[in-house]
Short mmCIF file of C-alpha atoms in Angstrom, two decimals:
data_model
loop_
_atom_site.label_atom_id
_atom_site.label_comp_id
_atom_site.label_asym_id
_atom_site.label_seq_id
_atom_site.Cartn_x
_atom_site.Cartn_y
_atom_site.Cartn_z
CA MET A 226 -22.01 -29.23 26.16
CA LYS A 227 -22.94 -25.69 27.05
CA VAL A 228 -22.02 -23.82 23.86
CA LEU A 229 -21.95 -20.12 23.01
CA VAL A 230 -22.48 -19.11 19.38
CA THR A 231 -21.52 -15.62 18.26
CA GLY A 232 -22.76 -14.58 14.82
CA ALA A 233 -25.80 -16.81 15.38
CA THR A 234 -27.96 -14.88 12.90
CA GLY A 235 -25.34 -14.87 10.14
CA TYR A 236 -25.11 -17.20 7.16
CA ILE A 237 -23.15 -19.96 8.94
CA GLY A 238 -24.29 -19.32 12.51
CA GLY A 239 -27.97 -19.42 11.56
CA ARG A 240 -27.49 -22.93 10.16
CA LEU A 241 -25.15 -24.18 12.89
CA VAL A 242 -27.42 -23.39 15.86
CA PRO A 243 -30.24 -25.84 14.98
CA ARG A 244 -27.70 -28.57 14.23
CA LEU A 245 -26.06 -28.15 17.62
CA LEU A 246 -29.47 -28.30 19.28
CA ASP A 247 -30.44 -31.42 17.33
CA VAL A 248 -27.42 -33.36 18.65
CA GLY A 249 -28.18 -32.37 22.24
CA HIS A 250 -26.00 -29.35 23.02
CA ASP A 251 -27.25 -26.56 25.28
CA VAL A 252 -26.88 -23.41 23.16
CA ARG A 253 -26.51 -19.79 24.20
CA VAL A 254 -26.46 -17.16 21.45
CA LEU A 255 -25.00 -13.66 21.58
CA VAL A 256 -26.98 -11.09 19.58
CA ARG A 257 -27.00 -7.30 19.44
CA ASP A 258 -30.76 -7.22 19.96
CA PHE A 259 -33.48 -9.74 20.69
CA ASP A 260 -35.35 -8.89 17.50
CA SER A 261 -32.78 -10.65 15.33
CA VAL A 262 -33.83 -14.12 16.53
CA ARG A 263 -37.58 -13.56 16.22
CA GLY A 264 -39.39 -16.05 14.02
CA ARG A 265 -36.49 -18.51 13.80
CA GLU A 266 -37.57 -22.05 14.47
CA TRP A 267 -34.95 -22.41 17.20
CA GLU A 268 -35.86 -19.17 18.97
CA GLN A 269 -37.43 -20.85 22.03
CA ARG A 270 -34.76 -23.57 22.24
CA VAL A 271 -31.78 -21.33 22.98
CA GLU A 272 -30.66 -18.96 25.71
CA VAL A 273 -30.42 -15.47 24.24
CA ARG A 274 -27.91 -12.91 25.56
CA ARG A 275 -27.73 -9.38 24.27
CA GLY A 276 -24.28 -7.90 23.69
CA ASP A 277 -21.91 -6.36 21.17
CA LEU A 278 -18.32 -7.52 20.68
CA LEU A 279 -17.32 -3.90 20.06
CA GLU A 280 -18.70 -2.90 23.48
CA PRO A 281 -16.74 -4.81 26.16
CA ALA A 282 -19.10 -3.87 29.01
CA SER A 283 -21.97 -5.66 27.26
CA LEU A 284 -20.09 -8.99 27.36
CA GLN A 285 -20.07 -9.36 31.14
CA GLY A 286 -21.17 -12.86 32.09
CA VAL A 287 -21.81 -13.96 28.51
CA LEU A 288 -19.08 -16.63 28.66
CA ASP A 289 -19.78 -17.84 32.21
CA ASP A 290 -20.25 -21.62 32.52
CA VAL A 291 -19.62 -22.18 28.81
CA ASP A 292 -17.73 -25.29 27.72
CA ALA A 293 -17.07 -24.16 24.16
CA ALA A 294 -17.66 -21.10 21.99
CA TYR A 295 -17.96 -20.45 18.27
CA TYR A 296 -16.47 -17.24 16.92
CA LEU A 297 -18.34 -16.60 13.67
CA VAL A 298 -18.09 -12.83 13.46
CA HIS A 299 -16.36 -10.85 10.74
CA SER A 300 -16.83 -7.78 8.54
CA MET A 301 -17.40 -8.88 4.98
CA TYR A 302 -18.42 -5.56 3.48
CA ALA A 303 -15.77 -3.18 2.22
CA GLY A 304 -14.99 -0.29 4.56
CA GLN A 305 -11.99 1.68 5.70
CA ASP A 306 -11.94 0.45 9.30
CA PHE A 307 -13.22 -3.12 8.98
CA ALA A 308 -9.86 -4.70 9.88
CA ALA A 309 -9.47 -2.59 13.01
CA GLN A 310 -13.03 -3.39 14.08
CA ASP A 311 -12.51 -7.11 13.53
CA ARG A 312 -9.30 -7.00 15.57
CA LYS A 313 -10.98 -5.12 18.43
CA ALA A 314 -13.93 -7.50 18.45
CA ALA A 315 -11.58 -10.50 18.73
CA GLU A 316 -9.59 -8.84 21.50
CA HIS A 317 -12.75 -7.98 23.45
CA PHE A 318 -13.94 -11.58 23.07
CA CYS A 319 -10.66 -12.89 24.47
CA THR A 320 -10.78 -10.44 27.37
CA ALA A 321 -14.33 -11.60 28.15
CA CYS A 322 -13.12 -15.23 28.11
CA HIS A 323 -10.41 -14.48 30.68
CA ALA A 324 -12.84 -12.51 32.86
CA SER A 325 -15.55 -15.18 32.88
CA ALA A 326 -16.19 -17.80 35.53
CA GLN A 327 -13.93 -20.87 35.39
CA GLY A 328 -11.57 -19.00 33.06
CA GLY A 329 -13.84 -19.13 30.03
CA PRO A 330 -14.50 -21.94 27.53
CA ALA A 331 -11.96 -24.71 27.08
CA HIS A 332 -12.42 -24.62 23.32
CA VAL A 333 -13.02 -21.77 20.85
CA VAL A 334 -13.88 -22.62 17.24
CA TYR A 335 -13.25 -19.96 14.61
CA LEU A 336 -14.09 -20.02 10.90
CA GLY A 337 -11.52 -18.09 8.88
CA GLY A 338 -10.39 -18.06 5.27
CA LEU A 339 -7.78 -19.91 3.23
CA GLN A 340 -4.55 -17.97 2.77
CA PRO A 341 -2.56 -17.78 -0.48
CA GLU A 342 1.19 -18.24 -0.53
CA GLY A 343 3.38 -15.13 -0.43
CA THR A 344 1.98 -11.63 -0.12
CA VAL A 345 -1.77 -11.63 0.48
CA ARG A 346 -3.41 -9.02 -1.73
CA SER A 347 -6.88 -9.32 -0.22
CA GLU A 348 -7.33 -7.10 2.85
CA HIS A 349 -10.23 -9.24 4.00
CA LEU A 350 -8.21 -12.46 3.87
CA ARG A 351 -5.41 -10.73 5.82
CA SER A 352 -7.97 -9.62 8.39
CA ARG A 353 -9.36 -13.16 8.70
CA ALA A 354 -5.87 -14.45 9.42
CA GLU A 355 -5.21 -11.65 11.91
CA VAL A 356 -8.34 -12.51 13.88
CA GLY A 357 -7.19 -16.12 14.05
CA GLU A 358 -3.79 -14.97 15.33
CA VAL A 359 -5.41 -12.81 18.02
CA LEU A 360 -7.51 -15.72 19.25
CA ALA A 361 -4.56 -18.15 19.22
CA GLU A 362 -2.23 -15.74 21.05
CA ARG A 363 -4.74 -14.64 23.69
CA LEU A 364 -6.24 -18.12 24.19
CA PRO A 365 -3.24 -20.47 23.75
CA GLY A 366 -4.04 -24.13 23.30
CA LYS A 367 -7.80 -23.50 23.17
CA VAL A 368 -8.48 -22.62 19.52
CA THR A 369 -9.49 -24.50 16.39
CA GLU A 370 -9.29 -22.27 13.31
CA PHE A 371 -10.90 -23.74 10.22
CA ARG A 372 -9.75 -22.05 7.02
CA ALA A 373 -12.18 -22.37 4.14
CA GLY A 374 -12.34 -21.13 0.56
CA PRO A 375 -15.52 -20.21 -1.36
CA ILE A 376 -18.53 -21.73 0.39
CA ILE A 377 -21.07 -23.36 -1.93
CA GLY A 378 -24.60 -23.45 -0.60
CA SER A 379 -28.02 -21.97 -1.19
CA GLY A 380 -27.87 -18.29 -0.34
CA SER A 381 -24.07 -18.01 0.03
CA ALA A 382 -22.42 -14.99 -1.59
CA SER A 383 -19.84 -17.08 -3.48
CA PHE A 384 -22.49 -19.40 -4.86
CA GLU A 385 -24.81 -16.55 -5.87
CA MET A 386 -21.93 -14.87 -7.70
CA VAL A 387 -21.21 -18.04 -9.71
CA ARG A 388 -24.91 -18.72 -10.24
CA TYR A 389 -25.94 -15.35 -11.61
CA LEU A 390 -22.85 -14.83 -13.76
CA THR A 391 -23.34 -18.25 -15.34
CA GLU A 392 -27.12 -18.08 -15.78
CA ARG A 393 -27.24 -14.56 -17.20
CA LEU A 394 -24.19 -14.45 -19.46
CA PRO A 395 -23.91 -17.08 -22.22
CA VAL A 396 -20.58 -15.57 -23.32
CA MET A 397 -18.09 -14.05 -20.86
CA VAL A 398 -14.86 -12.20 -21.56
CA THR A 399 -13.16 -12.47 -18.20
CA PRO A 400 -9.98 -11.33 -16.39
CA ARG A 401 -7.20 -13.86 -16.02
CA TRP A 402 -7.98 -14.55 -12.34
CA VAL A 403 -10.80 -16.89 -13.44
CA ASN A 404 -8.03 -19.43 -14.08
CA THR A 405 -6.58 -19.26 -10.55
CA SER A 406 -7.01 -22.41 -8.46
CA VAL A 407 -9.42 -22.40 -5.52
CA THR A 408 -10.76 -25.06 -3.16
CA PRO A 409 -14.50 -24.56 -2.73
CA ILE A 410 -16.41 -26.39 -0.01
CA ALA A 411 -20.08 -27.23 0.46
CA VAL A 412 -21.79 -25.41 3.31
CA ARG A 413 -22.97 -28.73 4.75
CA ASP A 414 -19.32 -29.83 5.02
CA VAL A 415 -18.36 -26.59 6.79
CA LEU A 416 -21.15 -27.24 9.28
CA ALA A 417 -20.02 -30.85 9.71
CA TYR A 418 -16.48 -29.72 10.57
CA LEU A 419 -17.74 -27.08 12.99
CA GLU A 420 -19.97 -29.58 14.78
CA ALA A 421 -17.29 -32.30 14.87
CA ALA A 422 -14.78 -29.88 16.40
CA LEU A 423 -16.58 -30.10 19.75
CA ARG A 424 -15.89 -33.85 19.87
CA ILE A 425 -12.24 -33.55 18.79
CA GLY A 426 -11.11 -30.60 20.91
CA PRO A 427 -8.65 -27.79 20.06
CA ALA A 428 -6.81 -28.59 16.83
CA GLY A 429 -5.02 -25.38 15.82
CA VAL A 430 -5.21 -24.31 12.18
CA VAL A 431 -7.03 -26.74 9.88
CA ASP A 432 -7.54 -26.15 6.14
CA VAL A 433 -10.83 -27.57 4.82
CA GLY A 434 -12.15 -27.96 1.30
CA GLY A 435 -13.20 -30.30 -1.46
CA GLU A 436 -11.71 -30.66 -4.91
CA MET A 437 -9.38 -28.03 -6.37
CA LEU A 438 -10.88 -26.10 -9.29
CA SER A 439 -10.45 -22.85 -11.15
CA PHE A 440 -13.18 -20.23 -10.91
CA LYS A 441 -13.75 -20.86 -14.63
CA ALA A 442 -14.26 -24.57 -13.92
CA MET A 443 -16.73 -23.66 -11.17
CA MET A 444 -18.84 -21.73 -13.65
CA HIS A 445 -18.65 -24.55 -16.21
CA GLY A 446 -19.65 -27.04 -13.49
CA PHE A 447 -22.64 -24.93 -12.55
CA ALA A 448 -23.62 -24.61 -16.21
CA ALA A 449 -23.49 -28.38 -16.61
CA GLU A 450 -25.81 -28.87 -13.62
CA ARG A 451 -28.26 -26.39 -15.14
CA GLY A 452 -28.00 -27.88 -18.61
CA LEU A 453 -26.48 -24.70 -20.06
CA ARG A 454 -23.69 -24.10 -22.59
CA ARG A 455 -21.36 -21.25 -21.69
CA TRP A 456 -18.31 -19.75 -23.37
CA ILE A 457 -15.73 -18.19 -21.06
CA ILE A 458 -12.86 -16.31 -22.69
CA PRO A 459 -10.07 -15.22 -20.28
CA THR A 460 -7.97 -12.14 -21.06
CA PRO A 461 -4.41 -11.32 -19.90
CA VAL A 462 -5.56 -8.54 -17.55
CA LEU A 463 -6.26 -8.93 -13.82
CA ALA A 464 -8.62 -5.93 -13.25
CA PRO A 465 -10.14 -7.04 -9.92
CA LYS A 466 -11.86 -3.72 -9.20
CA LEU A 467 -13.40 -3.52 -12.65
CA ALA A 468 -14.49 -7.15 -12.37
CA ALA A 469 -16.06 -6.47 -8.96
CA ARG A 470 -18.13 -3.66 -10.43
CA TRP A 471 -19.24 -5.96 -13.24
CA VAL A 472 -20.23 -8.60 -10.66
CA GLY A 473 -22.16 -5.91 -8.81
CA LEU A 474 -24.05 -5.02 -11.98
CA VAL A 475 -24.89 -8.54 -13.17
CA THR A 476 -25.52 -10.36 -9.87
CA PRO A 477 -27.43 -9.56 -6.65
CA ILE A 478 -24.09 -9.01 -4.88
CA PRO A 479 -23.53 -5.28 -4.14
CA ASN A 480 -20.21 -3.68 -5.01
CA SER A 481 -19.27 -3.41 -1.33
CA LEU A 482 -19.37 -7.20 -1.09
CA ALA A 483 -18.23 -8.01 -4.62
CA VAL A 484 -14.91 -6.20 -4.06
CA PRO A 485 -13.69 -8.50 -1.23
CA LEU A 486 -15.13 -11.59 -2.94
CA VAL A 487 -13.26 -10.95 -6.17
CA ALA A 488 -10.08 -9.83 -4.39
CA GLY A 489 -10.15 -13.11 -2.47
CA VAL A 490 -9.93 -15.26 -5.61
CA THR A 491 -7.32 -13.31 -7.59
CA GLN A 492 -4.66 -15.49 -5.92
CA PRO A 493 -4.68 -19.29 -5.64
CA LEU A 494 -6.56 -20.48 -2.54
CA VAL A 495 -5.65 -24.15 -2.27
CA ALA A 496 -6.39 -26.08 0.91
CA ASP A 497 -3.92 -28.58 2.35
CA THR A 498 -6.52 -30.98 3.69
CA ALA A 499 -4.13 -33.59 5.15
CA GLU A 500 -4.72 -32.33 8.71
CA ALA A 501 -8.49 -32.26 8.20
CA SER A 502 -8.49 -35.83 6.86
CA ALA A 503 -6.41 -37.06 9.79
CA ARG A 504 -8.36 -35.32 12.56
CA PHE A 505 -11.85 -35.49 11.04
CA PRO A 506 -11.98 -38.76 9.06
CA ASP A 507 -15.77 -38.94 9.33
CA VAL A 508 -16.20 -35.75 7.29
CA VAL A 509 -15.83 -36.55 3.58
CA PRO A 510 -16.33 -33.32 1.56
CA LEU A 511 -18.73 -33.38 -1.36
CA ASP A 512 -17.40 -32.82 -4.85
CA TYR A 513 -18.22 -29.43 -6.32
CA ARG A 514 -21.04 -30.47 -8.65
CA ALA A 515 -22.79 -32.38 -5.87
CA ALA A 516 -22.59 -29.24 -3.71
CA VAL A 517 -24.12 -27.21 -6.55
CA ARG A 518 -26.84 -29.82 -6.98
CA TYR A 519 -27.79 -29.65 -3.31
CA ALA A 520 -27.79 -25.85 -3.33
CA LEU A 521 -30.00 -25.66 -6.42
CA GLY A 522 -32.37 -28.20 -4.89
CA LYS A 523 -32.81 -26.03 -1.79
CA ILE A 524 -33.45 -22.95 -3.93
CA ASP A 525 -35.96 -24.74 -6.16
CA GLU A 526 -37.80 -26.06 -3.08
CA GLY A 527 -37.84 -22.64 -1.41
CA GLN A 528 -35.91 -24.05 1.59
CA VAL A 529 -33.07 -21.52 1.91
CA GLU A 530 -32.22 -21.44 5.65
CA THR A 531 -29.99 -18.38 5.63
CA ARG A 532 -28.71 -15.94 3.04
CA TRP A 533 -25.67 -13.69 2.64
CA SER A 534 -27.91 -10.61 2.81
CA GLY A 535 -29.47 -11.59 6.14
CA ALA A 536 -27.29 -9.43 8.37
CA PRO A 537 -28.11 -5.69 8.54
CA GLN A 538 -25.42 -3.43 7.08
CA SER A 539 -26.38 -0.27 8.91
CA ALA A 540 -28.64 0.95 11.65
CA GLY A 541 -31.73 3.04 11.04
CA VAL A 542 -32.71 6.23 12.76
CA LEU A 543 -36.11 5.12 13.97
CA ALA A 544 -35.89 2.88 17.02
CA SER A 545 -36.48 -0.82 16.43
CA THR A 546 -36.80 -1.73 20.10
CA ARG A 547 -39.74 -3.76 21.25
CA ASP A 548 -40.72 -1.63 24.22
CA GLY A 549 -44.06 0.08 23.73
CA SER A 550 -47.16 -0.53 21.71
CA SER A 551 -47.53 -0.12 17.99
CA ALA A 552 -49.34 3.15 18.73
CA GLU A 553 -46.15 4.41 20.37
CA VAL A 554 -44.19 3.34 17.29
CA SER A 555 -46.56 5.41 15.16
CA SER A 556 -46.14 8.40 17.45
CA GLN A 557 -42.39 8.13 16.98
CA ILE A 558 -42.96 8.61 13.25
CA ASP A 559 -45.45 11.38 13.93
CA GLU A 560 -43.36 13.38 16.38
CA ARG A 561 -39.88 13.40 14.85
CA GLU A 562 -39.20 16.80 13.38
CA GLY A 563 -37.83 17.18 9.87
CA LEU A 564 -39.42 14.01 8.51
CA CYS A 565 -41.46 13.98 5.30
CA ARG A 566 -44.50 11.69 5.43
CA ASP A 567 -47.13 10.23 3.14
CA ARG A 568 -50.04 8.60 5.00
CA ARG A 569 -52.81 6.52 3.48
CA GLU A 570 -55.64 4.57 5.09
CA LEU A 571 -58.09 1.93 3.92
CA VAL A 572 -60.96 0.22 5.73
CA THR A 573 -61.90 -3.27 4.56
CA ASP A 574 -64.24 -6.09 5.57
CA VAL A 575 -61.39 -8.63 5.27
CA PRO A 576 -60.16 -10.04 8.64
CA ALA A 577 -57.00 -8.45 10.02
CA ALA A 578 -55.04 -11.72 9.87
CA ARG A 579 -55.60 -11.99 6.11
CA VAL A 580 -54.74 -8.32 5.60
CA PHE A 581 -51.50 -8.66 7.53
CA GLU A 582 -50.57 -11.78 5.58
CA ALA A 583 -51.14 -9.83 2.36
CA VAL A 584 -49.00 -6.95 3.63
CA CYS A 585 -46.14 -9.34 4.31
CA ARG A 586 -46.37 -10.79 0.81
CA LEU A 587 -44.33 -7.92 -0.50
CA GLY A 588 -41.31 -7.85 -2.79
CA GLY A 589 -39.47 -10.70 -4.46
CA PRO A 590 -41.76 -12.80 -6.69
CA HIS A 591 -44.91 -11.17 -5.27
CA GLY A 592 -44.00 -7.65 -6.37
CA TYR A 593 -45.51 -4.57 -4.74
CA HIS A 594 -49.25 -5.08 -5.19
CA GLY A 595 -49.39 -3.10 -8.42
CA TRP A 596 -47.35 -0.70 -10.55
CA GLY A 597 -44.72 -3.38 -11.05
CA TRP A 598 -43.10 -1.54 -13.96
CA ALA A 599 -42.56 1.58 -11.80
CA TRP A 600 -40.85 -0.45 -9.08
CA ALA A 601 -38.74 -2.20 -11.74
CA VAL A 602 -37.59 1.17 -13.10
CA ARG A 603 -36.76 2.37 -9.58
CA GLY A 604 -34.81 -0.83 -8.93
CA LEU A 605 -32.87 -0.51 -12.19
CA PHE A 606 -31.98 3.11 -11.43
CA ASP A 607 -30.78 2.10 -7.97
CA ARG A 608 -28.52 -0.59 -9.43
CA LEU A 609 -27.03 1.84 -11.95
CA ILE A 610 -25.94 4.17 -9.13
CA GLY A 611 -24.48 1.37 -7.00
CA GLY A 612 -27.44 0.28 -4.87
CA PRO A 613 -28.86 -3.23 -4.48
CA GLY A 614 -31.94 -2.62 -6.62
CA LEU A 615 -34.54 -5.40 -6.59
CA ARG A 616 -32.01 -8.16 -7.25
CA ARG A 617 -31.72 -9.39 -3.64
CA GLY A 618 -35.33 -10.58 -3.70
CA ARG A 619 -36.55 -12.51 -0.67
CA ARG A 620 -34.94 -15.39 1.20
CA ASP A 621 -38.30 -17.17 1.18
CA PRO A 622 -41.28 -16.33 -1.05
CA ASP A 623 -43.75 -16.47 1.85
CA ARG A 624 -41.87 -16.34 5.18
CA ILE A 625 -40.36 -13.10 6.45
CA LEU A 626 -38.00 -12.51 9.38
CA GLU A 627 -36.88 -9.35 11.09
CA GLY A 628 -33.43 -8.20 10.06
CA GLU A 629 -33.34 -9.86 6.66
CA ALA A 630 -33.11 -8.20 3.28
CA LEU A 631 -36.12 -7.78 1.01
CA ASP A 632 -35.17 -6.33 -2.38
CA PHE A 633 -33.72 -2.88 -1.55
CA TRP A 634 -35.32 -2.87 1.90
CA ARG A 635 -34.33 -4.25 5.30
CA VAL A 636 -37.13 -5.76 7.41
CA GLU A 637 -36.93 -3.69 10.58
CA ARG A 638 -40.04 -4.90 12.40
CA VAL A 639 -42.66 -7.62 12.00
CA ASP A 640 -45.47 -7.76 14.57
CA ALA A 641 -48.50 -9.82 13.64
CA PRO A 642 -51.62 -8.81 15.55
CA GLY A 643 -51.35 -10.33 19.01
CA GLU A 644 -47.78 -11.59 18.64
CA ARG A 645 -45.34 -8.81 19.49
CA MET A 646 -42.26 -9.77 21.56
CA ASP A 647 -41.07 -7.34 24.20
CA ALA A 648 -37.57 -7.46 25.68
CA GLY A 649 -37.67 -7.33 29.48
CA GLU A 650 -35.21 -5.38 31.59
CA SER A 651 -33.78 -8.58 33.04
CA GLY A 652 -32.02 -9.40 29.78
CA GLU A 653 -33.82 -12.71 29.46
CA VAL A 654 -35.64 -14.06 26.42
CA PRO A 655 -38.53 -11.70 25.52
CA GLU A 656 -42.05 -12.69 26.48
CA PRO A 657 -45.00 -12.51 24.06
CA GLN A 658 -47.40 -9.60 24.48
CA ASP A 659 -50.85 -8.98 22.96
CA PRO A 660 -51.15 -5.68 21.06
CA ALA A 661 -54.19 -5.03 18.91
CA VAL A 662 -52.29 -3.67 15.91
CA GLY A 663 -49.97 -5.57 13.58
CA VAL A 664 -46.93 -3.72 12.24
CA LEU A 665 -44.56 -4.28 9.33
CA ARG A 666 -41.77 -1.71 8.92
CA LEU A 667 -39.18 -1.71 6.14
CA ARG A 668 -36.05 0.46 6.12
CA ALA A 669 -34.68 1.49 2.72
CA GLU A 670 -31.17 0.39 1.76
CA MET A 671 -31.37 1.89 -1.73
CA LYS A 672 -29.14 4.83 -2.68
CA LEU A 673 -30.94 7.92 -1.40
CA PRO A 674 -30.17 11.52 -0.38
CA GLY A 675 -31.63 10.66 3.01
CA ARG A 676 -33.18 7.78 4.98
CA ALA A 677 -36.54 6.21 4.26
CA TRP A 678 -39.04 3.76 5.74
CA LEU A 679 -42.32 2.17 4.72
CA GLN A 680 -44.65 1.08 7.50
CA TRP A 681 -48.01 -0.68 7.54
CA GLU A 682 -50.31 -1.04 10.53
CA VAL A 683 -53.24 -3.47 10.53
CA GLU A 684 -55.85 -2.77 13.19
CA PRO A 685 -58.71 -5.23 13.70
CA THR A 686 -62.20 -3.70 13.58
CA ARG A 687 -65.62 -5.16 14.31
CA ASP A 688 -66.32 -5.74 10.62
CA GLY A 689 -62.79 -6.35 9.30
CA ALA A 690 -59.63 -4.26 9.53
CA ARG A 691 -58.20 -0.78 9.14
CA LEU A 692 -54.96 -0.64 7.13
CA ARG A 693 -52.67 2.37 7.58
CA GLN A 694 -49.69 2.89 5.28
CA THR A 695 -47.00 5.47 6.06
CA ALA A 696 -44.00 6.42 3.94
CA VAL A 697 -41.37 8.32 5.95
CA PHE A 698 -38.35 10.16 4.55
CA GLU A 699 -35.58 11.99 6.40
CA PRO A 700 -33.96 14.24 3.77
CA PHE A 701 -30.27 15.10 3.80
CA GLY A 702 -30.10 18.78 2.94
CA LEU A 703 -31.49 20.37 -0.22
CA PRO A 704 -30.89 17.30 -2.46
CA GLY A 705 -33.02 15.22 -0.11
CA ALA A 706 -35.86 17.72 -0.06
CA LEU A 707 -35.81 18.02 -3.87
CA TYR A 708 -35.85 14.25 -4.19
CA TRP A 709 -38.94 13.92 -1.98
CA TYR A 710 -40.97 16.63 -3.69
CA ALA A 711 -39.99 15.39 -7.15
CA LEU A 712 -41.52 12.00 -6.32
CA LEU A 713 -44.77 13.34 -4.86
CA PRO A 714 -46.67 12.99 -8.16
CA ALA A 715 -45.58 9.35 -8.45
CA HIS A 716 -46.54 8.71 -4.83
CA GLY A 717 -49.99 10.03 -5.66
CA PHE A 718 -50.84 6.98 -7.76
CA ILE A 719 -48.34 4.31 -6.56
CA PHE A 720 -49.15 4.41 -2.84
CA PRO A 721 -52.96 4.31 -3.22
CA GLY A 722 -52.45 1.49 -5.71
CA MET A 723 -50.46 -0.45 -3.12
CA LEU A 724 -53.30 -0.19 -0.61
CA ARG A 725 -55.85 -1.41 -3.13
CA GLY A 726 -53.51 -4.22 -4.20
CA ILE A 727 -53.01 -5.33 -0.59
CA GLU A 728 -56.77 -5.43 -0.07
CA GLN A 729 -57.27 -7.47 -3.25
CA THR A 730 -54.57 -9.96 -2.21
CA ALA A 731 -56.13 -10.19 1.26
CA LYS A 732 -59.54 -10.93 -0.27
CA THR A 733 -58.03 -13.70 -2.37
CA LEU A 734 -56.37 -15.24 0.69
CA TRP A 735 -59.62 -14.94 2.63
CA GLN A 736 -61.60 -16.62 -0.12
CA GLN A 737 -59.11 -19.48 -0.19
CA GLN A 738 -59.60 -19.89 3.59
CA THR A 739 -55.86 -20.42 4.12
CA GLU A 740 -54.11 -20.07 7.46
CA PRO A 741 -51.58 -17.22 7.98
CA THR A 742 -48.01 -18.03 7.05
CA ALA A 743 -46.44 -19.62 10.13
CA VAL A 744 -43.62 -17.11 10.46
CA PHE A 745 -46.11 -14.49 11.59
CA ARG A 746 -46.77 -16.55 14.71
CA ALA A 747 -43.43 -16.35 16.45
CA SER A 748 -44.76 -18.11 19.54
CA ASN A 749 -46.11 -21.19 17.71
CA HIS A 750 -43.10 -23.14 16.52
CA GLN A 751 -44.94 -26.43 16.06
CA THR A 752 -46.89 -24.80 13.24
CA ASP A 753 -43.74 -23.21 11.85
CA ALA A 754 -41.94 -26.56 11.76
CA SER A 755 -44.84 -28.29 10.04
CA SER A 756 -44.87 -25.61 7.34
#
């Protein structure tokens, strides 16, 4: 079939796309910018359309000649207007379906959330149900709405919450909601249902899930798989907001995400799977401990396909478009008024490819090329004031993709020397260009009185490479200015240390005569697959 996937770079969508391709479907993905698909192994196998569900004009023609569509878009982070935005996005999608050639797709598949009985306390669960109602009302007889509980898989928010709470706390005094019943489901089973839906056709609302457990039993099950002994002591209080803040402190999940996650399990979420069993008999959900085992195996092997933190939470000020050379990107940093900058430069005899590989080995288990204790202190301080700190780590210890989280940064741009992708005016898939300078730019998502970026440029020279490092800060008022100048002494030894550390890492890689990590060659997917 010709299939459209919205949310293709999200946790579920990023895993569904390659599976649809592998079984022979012709896939079109809707993304807000071309950069978000760069470096993915399926990048050259899909048709990429740029559009935003909150901007109806951008959806023109997106649903033309499509047999089926997946609606995998929702706002998971807490915010005052998330429900209204989700409703508008669903309405705009339906309008685009009606306006498209042949009346739009014959089948729309939506992944929502299980609903508790009675009054639903979770605003996010109510919003999930509302989106399903909008789709069903505007596209009658064309919708399959899968309702799932906590998804268990490597990199999923629910799994990471269970994992870190269980691994880090041998004794837990917990609110009473840990005893509520939920129906978790393995991510591979969610994907199996989504794929099978194309063969079955519109099925209305279908609850999916595995065995029914309490959240307490989920933590005990995880502990058993890890060979740990854990004591969990429930109390009579509910305290979801306090619990969410505790989750935000102990786990990599930020408070803005912990709040809806915890609110979603304070009421029983039990799936009635009779309809799923009847319509999809070939999908037999894994039991919970098997799902945990598979997830831990992927993490231990470093094979996490997608992660909850992969989608950007906010836009930066500096443009992330791919029009223009890396020199023009640098001039953008140079010319903006009101920005504070710290520039450093180092010339080395190490080849540019090795230097760029070293630059991209940043954060997570690799650290920051020196002064690790200083970065750890900064990360701890950020966590204490509600930021992500360093706990998000990296999705992969060696591969890096644009748009994904890296500790308290967001990867805004990755251009290996000679491999930048420029988006053409025609709206088609970008074509590779050949700039001389490699660029890595990170945008800060830590708590700051302003906005900040770190950028590295690697320029090949006759005898090696020139490495330029630029820290950029846009202060918000007097607090922002005071923050910048207070850190200048620390910058004086940390930033030069980073440059020297990058050079040392590059020399080590050069001496080992290893090839660059495949993700830095977006145009060579045979190499990427073999890695």
